[in-house]
Amino acid sequence: MHPIDLAAFWPGYEVVASRSVAENTLLIELEPQAARLPRCGRCQQPSPLIHERRLRQVRDRDLLDQRVLLQLPVRRVDCLRCGRVTERIDWLEPSSRLTQRLRVWLEGLLRILPISHVSQLTGLHWHTLKTLDKRRLEAEVGDFEPGTVRRLVMDEFALHKGHRYATVIMDAERTRVLWVGHGNSREAIRPFFELLGERCQQIEAVAMDMNTAFDLEVKQHCPQAEVVYDLFHVVARYGREVIDRIRVDQANLLRDDKPARKVVKRSRWLLLRNAENLKDSQAVQLQELLAANQPLATVYVLKDALKEVWYAPSVWEGWQRWRAWLRQARDSGLAPLQRFAKNLRRYIRGILASANFPMHTSLLEGVNNRIKVIKRMAYGFRDSDYFFLKIKAAFPGKAR
């Protein structure tokens, strides 16, 4: 077996000494090879004139169970073309304390692990790793390249506690995040359309929640685009404004019947969850609850009927389903339901447009869930721009 030539790991340098400097830490001293001239860091030309030498200690990839530190002289050359410039070292970026080999390894780890885990594994500082990862993301997804986008999805998400929001915009057909920005107002999303420029004319549909600010901004920049209101957000609002309100009202009417009141108060998730997601015991509880309480049974049935408007095969069929639902809501005698139906009438065009542009809710729900995962992994709280890059990287899109 041939001995390993350690100098091959650091072209242009040779190993002159190595020693253990701490537990599981190996220091390797390097010296430039005498036969190779240093090269200018700007023009890359050999430069025999050396102005000064400074020792630099850098980190390389681990060797078995040993962390590897390198100590080498970095020379400033007196280039006849560029003046006094730090030499070019192929395996070490200018001013860096990490070798290229280590940087590539760390970037691979950061793609799949939280920064805190990589920091614990390597012993490198959190901020060092965050800076490295942010630079990688800027190179990979930092540029705005929308391509031939035709359908957009827009949604807001909570950035921090205290009603601070950000907006994400993605290509609905390729499930690719195009842009993320602070705020959820017209002014907040305007930079996206300014970046889109003439491509605004090719947008044929935009899915969103019932956000008037988004609606108006889309109509200003993409007047030919159809606004499609998202089912997920409407049903979520129905749960808050109708089901929750009536459930509380029914519980208040049962003050003298504490067991029944307790059942109604604890029924929130039974009423909000889709029937196919209930366990057998939960389905039985739901049926017993609905059989005993007519108002809750009414709003529960109308929740599923409202969803059917979005799944209509045509605009005409959707209109028929909407008219039937609206009539039942008005005749229910339930004030929260009647108010919700009255407010929803203003958005009927965008609801019926889902028949022509079936941009369903699973896409937005998947985006929201993935953003929550990224937040739980502790990315982005110190630097929202970095957080936004993480979101873009999580949705690179699929080929058409």
Tab-separated table of C-alpha atoms in Angstrom, residues 2-399:
chain	number	residue	atom	x	y	z
A	2	HIS	CA	1.378	3.383	-1.013
A	3	PRO	CA	1.663	6.082	1.677
A	4	ILE	CA	-0.788	8.971	1.370
A	5	ASP	CA	0.739	12.154	-0.034
A	6	LEU	CA	-0.844	14.790	2.216
A	7	ALA	CA	0.501	17.593	0.047
A	8	ALA	CA	-1.944	16.505	-2.676
A	9	PHE	CA	-4.777	17.833	-0.520
A	10	TRP	CA	-3.358	21.390	-0.651
A	11	PRO	CA	-1.898	22.064	-4.120
A	12	GLY	CA	1.108	24.392	-4.048
A	13	TYR	CA	1.910	23.606	-0.415
A	14	GLU	CA	3.739	20.874	1.429
A	15	VAL	CA	3.325	19.577	4.969
A	16	VAL	CA	6.237	20.501	7.223
A	17	ALA	CA	4.819	19.512	10.625
A	18	SER	CA	1.716	18.263	12.385
A	19	ARG	CA	0.763	18.018	16.020
A	20	SER	CA	-2.192	17.624	18.334
A	21	VAL	CA	-3.157	20.973	19.863
A	22	ALA	CA	-6.301	19.928	21.731
A	23	GLU	CA	-8.497	16.913	22.227
A	24	ASN	CA	-9.495	15.589	18.790
A	25	THR	CA	-7.857	18.573	17.065
A	26	LEU	CA	-4.926	18.244	14.665
A	27	LEU	CA	-2.821	21.216	13.528
A	28	ILE	CA	-1.028	20.792	10.207
A	29	GLU	CA	1.666	23.329	9.260
A	30	LEU	CA	2.055	24.068	5.555
A	31	GLU	CA	4.765	25.859	3.580
A	32	PRO	CA	4.620	27.001	-0.060
A	33	GLN	CA	6.470	24.711	-2.443
A	34	ALA	CA	9.731	26.367	-3.372
A	35	ALA	CA	9.404	25.522	-7.075
A	36	ARG	CA	6.011	27.233	-7.478
A	37	LEU	CA	5.709	30.987	-7.734
A	38	PRO	CA	2.778	32.715	-6.027
A	39	ARG	CA	0.106	34.148	-8.316
A	40	CYS	CA	-1.496	37.565	-8.149
A	41	GLY	CA	-4.965	37.450	-6.632
A	42	ARG	CA	-6.322	39.749	-9.377
A	43	CYS	CA	-4.680	38.948	-12.701
A	44	GLN	CA	-3.683	35.375	-11.784
A	45	GLN	CA	-0.186	35.877	-13.227
A	46	PRO	CA	2.920	34.481	-11.458
A	47	SER	CA	4.549	37.143	-9.306
A	48	PRO	CA	8.030	36.464	-7.882
A	49	LEU	CA	8.157	39.650	-5.779
A	50	ILE	CA	6.883	39.018	-2.265
A	51	HIS	CA	6.028	42.017	-0.101
A	52	GLU	CA	5.157	40.219	3.138
A	53	ARG	CA	4.009	36.912	4.659
A	54	ARG	CA	1.295	36.519	7.279
A	55	LEU	CA	0.382	33.319	9.070
A	56	ARG	CA	-3.260	32.327	8.768
A	57	GLN	CA	-5.031	29.502	10.542
A	58	VAL	CA	-7.901	27.933	8.638
A	59	ARG	CA	-10.258	25.022	9.144
A	60	ASP	CA	-10.390	22.016	6.812
A	61	ARG	CA	-12.646	18.963	6.684
A	62	ASP	CA	-12.404	16.548	9.577
A	63	LEU	CA	-9.996	13.616	9.248
A	64	LEU	CA	-11.635	10.573	10.859
A	65	ASP	CA	-12.402	11.807	14.401
A	66	GLN	CA	-9.938	14.703	14.241
A	67	ARG	CA	-10.821	18.319	13.517
A	68	VAL	CA	-8.203	19.650	11.160
A	69	LEU	CA	-6.623	23.095	11.449
A	70	LEU	CA	-4.164	24.355	8.877
A	71	GLN	CA	-1.477	26.940	9.555
A	72	LEU	CA	0.040	28.450	6.447
A	73	PRO	CA	1.730	31.676	5.346
A	74	VAL	CA	-0.399	33.789	3.044
A	75	ARG	CA	1.759	36.100	0.965
A	76	ARG	CA	1.157	39.579	-0.402
A	77	VAL	CA	2.873	39.851	-3.745
A	78	ASP	CA	4.134	42.992	-5.459
A	79	CYS	CA	2.537	42.422	-8.854
A	80	LEU	CA	4.017	44.533	-11.657
A	81	ARG	CA	0.522	44.929	-13.115
A	82	CYS	CA	-1.776	45.164	-10.073
A	83	GLY	CA	0.467	46.396	-7.255
A	84	ARG	CA	0.489	44.804	-3.813
A	85	VAL	CA	-2.164	42.098	-3.750
A	86	THR	CA	-2.799	38.977	-1.655
A	87	GLU	CA	-1.814	35.850	-3.555
A	88	ARG	CA	-4.304	33.481	-5.174
A	89	ILE	CA	-4.768	30.125	-3.392
A	90	ASP	CA	-6.987	27.801	-5.409
A	91	TRP	CA	-8.387	25.878	-2.444
A	92	LEU	CA	-8.912	28.881	-0.162
A	93	GLU	CA	-11.094	31.905	-0.912
A	94	PRO	CA	-9.685	35.386	-0.183
A	95	SER	CA	-9.877	36.257	3.546
A	96	SER	CA	-11.650	32.963	4.289
A	97	ARG	CA	-10.973	30.823	7.347
A	98	LEU	CA	-12.595	27.765	5.725
A	99	THR	CA	-11.168	25.720	2.866
A	100	GLN	CA	-13.208	25.176	-0.280
A	101	ARG	CA	-13.456	21.479	0.569
A	102	LEU	CA	-14.948	22.252	3.984
A	103	ARG	CA	-17.307	24.866	2.531
A	104	VAL	CA	-18.779	22.388	0.033
A	105	TRP	CA	-19.268	19.803	2.792
A	106	LEU	CA	-20.961	22.315	5.074
A	107	GLU	CA	-23.283	23.489	2.314
A	108	GLY	CA	-24.364	19.895	1.788
A	109	LEU	CA	-25.136	19.510	5.497
A	110	LEU	CA	-27.026	22.811	5.635
A	111	ARG	CA	-29.376	21.656	2.888
A	112	ILE	CA	-30.778	18.931	5.135
A	113	LEU	CA	-30.055	19.953	8.741
A	114	PRO	CA	-30.807	22.982	10.946
A	115	ILE	CA	-27.910	25.322	11.568
A	116	SER	CA	-27.841	24.460	15.281
A	117	HIS	CA	-27.287	20.788	14.469
A	118	VAL	CA	-24.473	21.523	12.006
A	119	SER	CA	-22.911	23.864	14.557
A	120	GLN	CA	-22.980	21.130	17.195
A	121	LEU	CA	-21.539	18.598	14.759
A	122	THR	CA	-18.673	20.766	13.479
A	123	GLY	CA	-17.991	23.162	16.344
A	124	LEU	CA	-18.379	26.154	14.035
A	125	HIS	CA	-20.285	29.239	15.196
A	126	TRP	CA	-23.980	29.644	14.268
A	127	HIS	CA	-23.338	32.974	12.515
A	128	THR	CA	-20.475	31.516	10.458
A	129	LEU	CA	-22.756	28.781	9.163
A	130	LYS	CA	-25.677	31.139	8.593
A	131	THR	CA	-23.491	33.483	6.521
A	132	LEU	CA	-22.227	30.550	4.483
A	133	ASP	CA	-25.740	29.200	3.876
A	134	LYS	CA	-27.177	32.606	3.008
A	135	ARG	CA	-24.482	33.176	0.408
A	136	ARG	CA	-25.250	29.780	-1.135
A	137	LEU	CA	-28.977	30.545	-1.272
A	138	GLU	CA	-28.401	33.979	-2.826
A	139	ALA	CA	-26.399	32.322	-5.599
A	140	GLU	CA	-29.006	29.600	-6.167
A	141	VAL	CA	-32.383	31.347	-5.731
A	142	GLY	CA	-31.608	35.019	-5.113
A	143	ASP	CA	-32.307	36.215	-8.643
A	144	PHE	CA	-35.844	36.955	-9.848
A	145	GLU	CA	-36.519	34.635	-12.791
A	146	PRO	CA	-40.282	34.113	-13.274
A	147	GLY	CA	-40.052	32.418	-16.659
A	148	THR	CA	-43.259	31.923	-18.651
A	149	VAL	CA	-45.596	32.060	-15.676
A	150	ARG	CA	-49.349	32.098	-16.438
A	151	ARG	CA	-51.043	31.402	-13.104
A	152	LEU	CA	-50.088	32.798	-9.723
A	153	VAL	CA	-50.919	31.929	-6.140
A	154	MET	CA	-50.658	34.651	-3.471
A	155	ASP	CA	-50.836	34.109	0.256
A	156	GLU	CA	-49.835	35.798	3.487
A	157	PHE	CA	-48.257	34.184	6.526
A	158	ALA	CA	-47.348	35.330	10.026
A	159	LEU	CA	-43.728	36.439	10.159
A	160	HIS	CA	-43.596	37.166	13.888
A	161	LYS	CA	-46.038	37.480	16.739
A	162	GLY	CA	-47.919	40.755	16.887
A	163	HIS	CA	-49.663	40.659	13.487
A	164	ARG	CA	-46.513	41.078	11.407
A	165	TYR	CA	-47.018	39.399	8.053
A	166	ALA	CA	-45.194	38.562	4.864
A	167	THR	CA	-46.534	37.581	1.430
A	168	VAL	CA	-45.450	34.681	-0.760
A	169	ILE	CA	-46.199	34.529	-4.499
A	170	MET	CA	-45.684	31.375	-6.509
A	171	ASP	CA	-46.179	29.885	-9.956
A	172	ALA	CA	-49.275	27.701	-9.536
A	173	GLU	CA	-48.423	25.358	-12.405
A	174	ARG	CA	-44.826	24.678	-11.409
A	175	THR	CA	-45.328	25.052	-7.604
A	176	ARG	CA	-42.325	27.356	-7.539
A	177	VAL	CA	-41.999	30.310	-5.179
A	178	LEU	CA	-41.178	33.385	-7.250
A	179	TRP	CA	-41.102	36.116	-4.616
A	180	VAL	CA	-41.417	36.680	-0.868
A	181	GLY	CA	-41.762	40.119	0.726
A	182	HIS	CA	-42.640	41.917	3.916
A	183	GLY	CA	-46.250	42.983	4.561
A	184	ASN	CA	-49.656	42.089	3.127
A	185	SER	CA	-50.813	45.408	1.649
A	186	ARG	CA	-51.025	46.709	-1.912
A	187	GLU	CA	-47.783	48.598	-1.447
A	188	ALA	CA	-46.104	45.485	-0.070
A	189	ILE	CA	-46.765	43.328	-3.153
A	190	ARG	CA	-46.291	46.078	-5.747
A	191	PRO	CA	-42.534	45.401	-6.136
A	192	PHE	CA	-43.352	41.919	-7.426
A	193	PHE	CA	-45.461	43.255	-10.298
A	194	GLU	CA	-42.842	45.908	-11.050
A	195	LEU	CA	-40.249	43.137	-11.345
A	196	LEU	CA	-42.647	41.103	-13.493
A	197	GLY	CA	-42.972	44.045	-15.906
A	198	GLU	CA	-44.358	43.129	-19.335
A	199	ARG	CA	-44.884	39.543	-18.192
A	200	CYS	CA	-47.964	40.804	-16.322
A	201	GLN	CA	-49.798	40.605	-19.650
A	202	GLN	CA	-49.404	36.819	-19.770
A	203	ILE	CA	-50.998	36.215	-16.346
A	204	GLU	CA	-54.415	34.600	-16.842
A	205	ALA	CA	-55.424	33.753	-13.249
A	206	VAL	CA	-54.365	34.574	-9.689
A	207	ALA	CA	-55.529	32.555	-6.674
A	208	MET	CA	-55.726	34.307	-3.303
A	209	ASP	CA	-57.773	34.621	-0.158
A	210	MET	CA	-60.461	37.294	0.122
A	211	ASN	CA	-57.895	40.067	0.498
A	212	THR	CA	-59.140	43.269	-1.107
A	213	ALA	CA	-55.637	44.734	-1.232
A	214	PHE	CA	-54.330	41.800	-3.280
A	215	ASP	CA	-57.411	41.894	-5.506
A	216	LEU	CA	-57.048	45.580	-6.387
A	217	GLU	CA	-53.317	45.360	-7.043
A	218	VAL	CA	-53.738	42.370	-9.346
A	219	LYS	CA	-56.471	44.148	-11.325
A	220	GLN	CA	-54.253	47.215	-11.727
A	221	HIS	CA	-51.224	45.362	-13.077
A	222	CYS	CA	-52.894	42.322	-14.705
A	223	PRO	CA	-56.312	43.593	-15.878
A	224	GLN	CA	-56.882	40.516	-18.051
A	225	ALA	CA	-56.232	38.068	-15.180
A	226	GLU	CA	-59.115	36.336	-13.417
A	227	VAL	CA	-59.042	36.452	-9.615
A	228	VAL	CA	-59.815	33.044	-8.067
A	229	TYR	CA	-60.676	32.958	-4.360
A	230	ASP	CA	-59.157	30.099	-2.461
A	231	LEU	CA	-61.434	27.498	-0.853
A	232	PHE	CA	-59.106	26.839	2.086
A	233	HIS	CA	-59.249	30.424	3.318
A	234	VAL	CA	-63.022	30.751	2.844
A	235	VAL	CA	-63.710	27.556	4.798
A	236	ALA	CA	-61.291	28.682	7.521
A	237	ARG	CA	-63.180	31.974	7.779
A	238	TYR	CA	-66.484	30.079	7.829
A	239	GLY	CA	-65.162	28.101	10.787
A	240	ARG	CA	-64.207	31.232	12.716
A	241	GLU	CA	-67.187	33.453	11.888
A	242	VAL	CA	-70.005	30.906	11.709
A	243	ILE	CA	-69.253	27.578	13.371
A	244	ASP	CA	-67.332	29.023	16.333
A	245	ARG	CA	-69.873	31.782	16.892
A	246	ILE	CA	-72.898	29.473	16.810
A	247	ARG	CA	-71.136	26.870	18.937
A	248	VAL	CA	-70.518	29.515	21.629
A	249	ASP	CA	-74.110	30.728	21.391
A	250	GLN	CA	-75.442	27.191	21.775
A	251	ALA	CA	-73.175	26.551	24.756
A	252	ASN	CA	-74.462	29.731	26.419
A	253	LEU	CA	-78.050	28.518	25.989
A	254	LEU	CA	-77.178	25.354	27.916
A	255	ARG	CA	-75.987	27.010	31.134
A	256	ASP	CA	-78.467	24.965	33.166
A	257	ASP	CA	-77.424	21.686	31.564
A	258	LYS	CA	-73.737	21.449	32.387
A	259	PRO	CA	-73.041	18.022	30.797
A	260	ALA	CA	-74.607	19.100	27.482
A	261	ARG	CA	-72.862	22.478	27.647
A	262	LYS	CA	-69.524	20.750	28.157
A	263	VAL	CA	-70.070	18.565	25.097
A	264	VAL	CA	-70.871	21.571	22.890
A	265	LYS	CA	-67.945	23.625	24.186
A	266	ARG	CA	-65.504	20.807	23.423
A	267	SER	CA	-66.874	20.085	19.950
A	268	ARG	CA	-64.855	22.670	18.017
A	269	TRP	CA	-62.453	20.298	16.275
A	270	LEU	CA	-65.188	17.763	15.560
A	271	LEU	CA	-67.106	20.444	13.669
A	272	LEU	CA	-64.114	21.920	11.840
A	273	ARG	CA	-62.368	18.737	10.795
A	274	ASN	CA	-63.295	16.993	7.546
A	275	ALA	CA	-65.447	13.916	8.072
A	276	GLU	CA	-62.933	11.633	6.306
A	277	ASN	CA	-60.270	12.618	8.835
A	278	LEU	CA	-62.292	11.563	11.889
A	279	LYS	CA	-61.668	8.339	13.755
A	280	ASP	CA	-64.606	5.960	14.232
A	281	SER	CA	-65.191	7.086	17.821
A	282	GLN	CA	-65.037	10.750	16.783
A	283	ALA	CA	-67.491	10.161	13.926
A	284	VAL	CA	-69.953	8.660	16.404
A	285	GLN	CA	-69.555	11.629	18.747
A	286	LEU	CA	-70.142	14.013	15.841
A	287	GLN	CA	-73.330	12.239	14.758
A	288	GLU	CA	-74.681	12.305	18.310
A	289	LEU	CA	-73.872	16.017	18.615
A	290	LEU	CA	-75.542	16.931	15.310
A	291	ALA	CA	-78.613	14.846	16.121
A	292	ALA	CA	-79.015	16.694	19.428
A	293	ASN	CA	-78.372	20.226	18.173
A	294	GLN	CA	-80.154	21.506	15.049
A	295	PRO	CA	-78.225	24.822	14.606
A	296	LEU	CA	-74.873	23.024	14.721
A	297	ALA	CA	-76.183	20.392	12.308
A	298	THR	CA	-77.261	23.141	9.906
A	299	VAL	CA	-73.924	24.971	9.818
A	300	TYR	CA	-72.016	21.684	9.567
A	301	VAL	CA	-74.018	20.503	6.561
A	302	LEU	CA	-73.756	23.911	4.880
A	303	LYS	CA	-69.987	23.872	5.364
A	304	ASP	CA	-69.719	20.831	3.074
A	305	ALA	CA	-72.310	22.280	0.670
A	306	LEU	CA	-70.237	25.461	0.369
A	307	LYS	CA	-67.172	23.440	-0.662
A	308	GLU	CA	-69.136	21.903	-3.519
A	309	VAL	CA	-69.402	25.335	-5.181
A	310	TRP	CA	-65.628	25.240	-5.795
A	311	TYR	CA	-65.733	21.732	-7.236
A	312	ALA	CA	-68.444	22.465	-9.806
A	313	PRO	CA	-67.557	21.237	-13.327
A	314	SER	CA	-68.779	24.466	-14.931
A	315	VAL	CA	-69.539	28.065	-14.057
A	316	TRP	CA	-73.268	27.437	-14.614
A	317	GLU	CA	-73.293	24.444	-12.267
A	318	GLY	CA	-71.310	26.443	-9.721
A	319	TRP	CA	-73.889	29.237	-9.933
A	320	GLN	CA	-76.721	26.761	-9.334
A	321	ARG	CA	-74.955	25.324	-6.292
A	322	TRP	CA	-74.246	28.813	-4.975
A	323	ARG	CA	-77.872	29.915	-5.321
A	324	ALA	CA	-79.062	26.806	-3.467
A	325	TRP	CA	-76.509	27.350	-0.702
A	326	LEU	CA	-77.360	31.043	-0.375
A	327	ARG	CA	-81.075	30.269	-0.090
A	328	GLN	CA	-80.455	27.717	2.673
A	329	ALA	CA	-78.210	30.146	4.541
A	330	ARG	CA	-80.853	32.894	4.415
A	331	ASP	CA	-83.610	30.527	5.529
A	332	SER	CA	-81.578	29.110	8.418
A	333	GLY	CA	-82.504	31.893	10.826
A	334	LEU	CA	-78.931	31.869	12.162
A	335	ALA	CA	-77.583	35.434	12.244
A	336	PRO	CA	-73.838	34.593	11.989
A	337	LEU	CA	-74.512	32.382	8.962
A	338	GLN	CA	-76.702	35.018	7.312
A	339	ARG	CA	-74.038	37.704	7.807
A	340	PHE	CA	-71.367	35.441	6.354
A	341	ALA	CA	-73.511	34.661	3.302
A	342	LYS	CA	-74.224	38.358	2.727
A	343	ASN	CA	-70.521	39.224	2.832
A	344	LEU	CA	-69.591	36.286	0.599
A	345	ARG	CA	-71.879	37.527	-2.200
A	346	ARG	CA	-69.318	40.234	-3.068
A	347	TYR	CA	-66.770	37.558	-3.967
A	348	ILE	CA	-68.961	35.274	-6.045
A	349	ARG	CA	-67.177	35.985	-9.360
A	350	GLY	CA	-63.854	34.834	-7.921
A	351	ILE	CA	-65.516	31.781	-6.418
A	352	LEU	CA	-67.157	30.718	-9.667
A	353	ALA	CA	-63.909	31.323	-11.556
A	354	SER	CA	-62.544	28.178	-9.896
A	355	ALA	CA	-64.551	26.162	-12.470
A	356	ASN	CA	-62.371	27.564	-15.273
A	357	PHE	CA	-59.164	27.729	-13.218
A	358	PRO	CA	-59.159	24.791	-10.758
A	359	MET	CA	-56.326	26.067	-8.554
A	360	HIS	CA	-57.143	24.024	-5.485
A	361	THR	CA	-56.276	24.602	-1.874
A	362	SER	CA	-53.783	21.798	-1.369
A	363	LEU	CA	-51.104	23.969	-2.939
A	364	LEU	CA	-51.505	26.859	-0.489
A	365	GLU	CA	-51.966	24.512	2.437
A	366	GLY	CA	-48.699	22.771	1.525
A	367	VAL	CA	-46.892	26.103	1.312
A	368	ASN	CA	-48.169	27.198	4.713
A	369	ASN	CA	-47.240	23.910	6.349
A	370	ARG	CA	-43.729	23.966	4.891
A	371	ILE	CA	-43.191	27.553	6.056
A	372	LYS	CA	-44.205	26.515	9.571
A	373	VAL	CA	-41.660	23.689	9.465
A	374	ILE	CA	-38.912	26.098	8.405
A	375	LYS	CA	-39.862	28.424	11.266
A	376	ARG	CA	-39.784	25.554	13.762
A	377	MET	CA	-36.285	24.657	12.580
A	378	ALA	CA	-35.299	28.188	13.735
A	379	TYR	CA	-34.383	29.591	10.357
A	380	GLY	CA	-35.001	33.219	9.599
A	381	PHE	CA	-35.913	34.786	12.923
A	382	ARG	CA	-32.647	36.715	13.081
A	383	ASP	CA	-32.680	37.643	9.397
A	384	SER	CA	-35.968	37.740	7.467
A	385	ASP	CA	-34.169	37.974	4.104
A	386	TYR	CA	-32.459	34.685	4.905
A	387	PHE	CA	-35.814	33.231	5.943
A	388	PHE	CA	-37.328	34.288	2.598
A	389	LEU	CA	-34.454	32.633	0.711
A	390	LYS	CA	-35.126	29.432	2.656
A	391	ILE	CA	-38.759	29.538	1.549
A	392	LYS	CA	-37.781	30.013	-2.105
A	393	ALA	CA	-35.310	27.137	-1.887
A	394	ALA	CA	-37.997	24.883	-0.366
A	395	PHE	CA	-40.145	25.322	-3.510
A	396	PRO	CA	-37.767	25.204	-6.505
A	397	GLY	CA	-40.582	24.125	-8.823
A	398	LYS	CA	-41.029	21.272	-11.246
A	399	ALA	CA	-40.368	21.134	-14.951
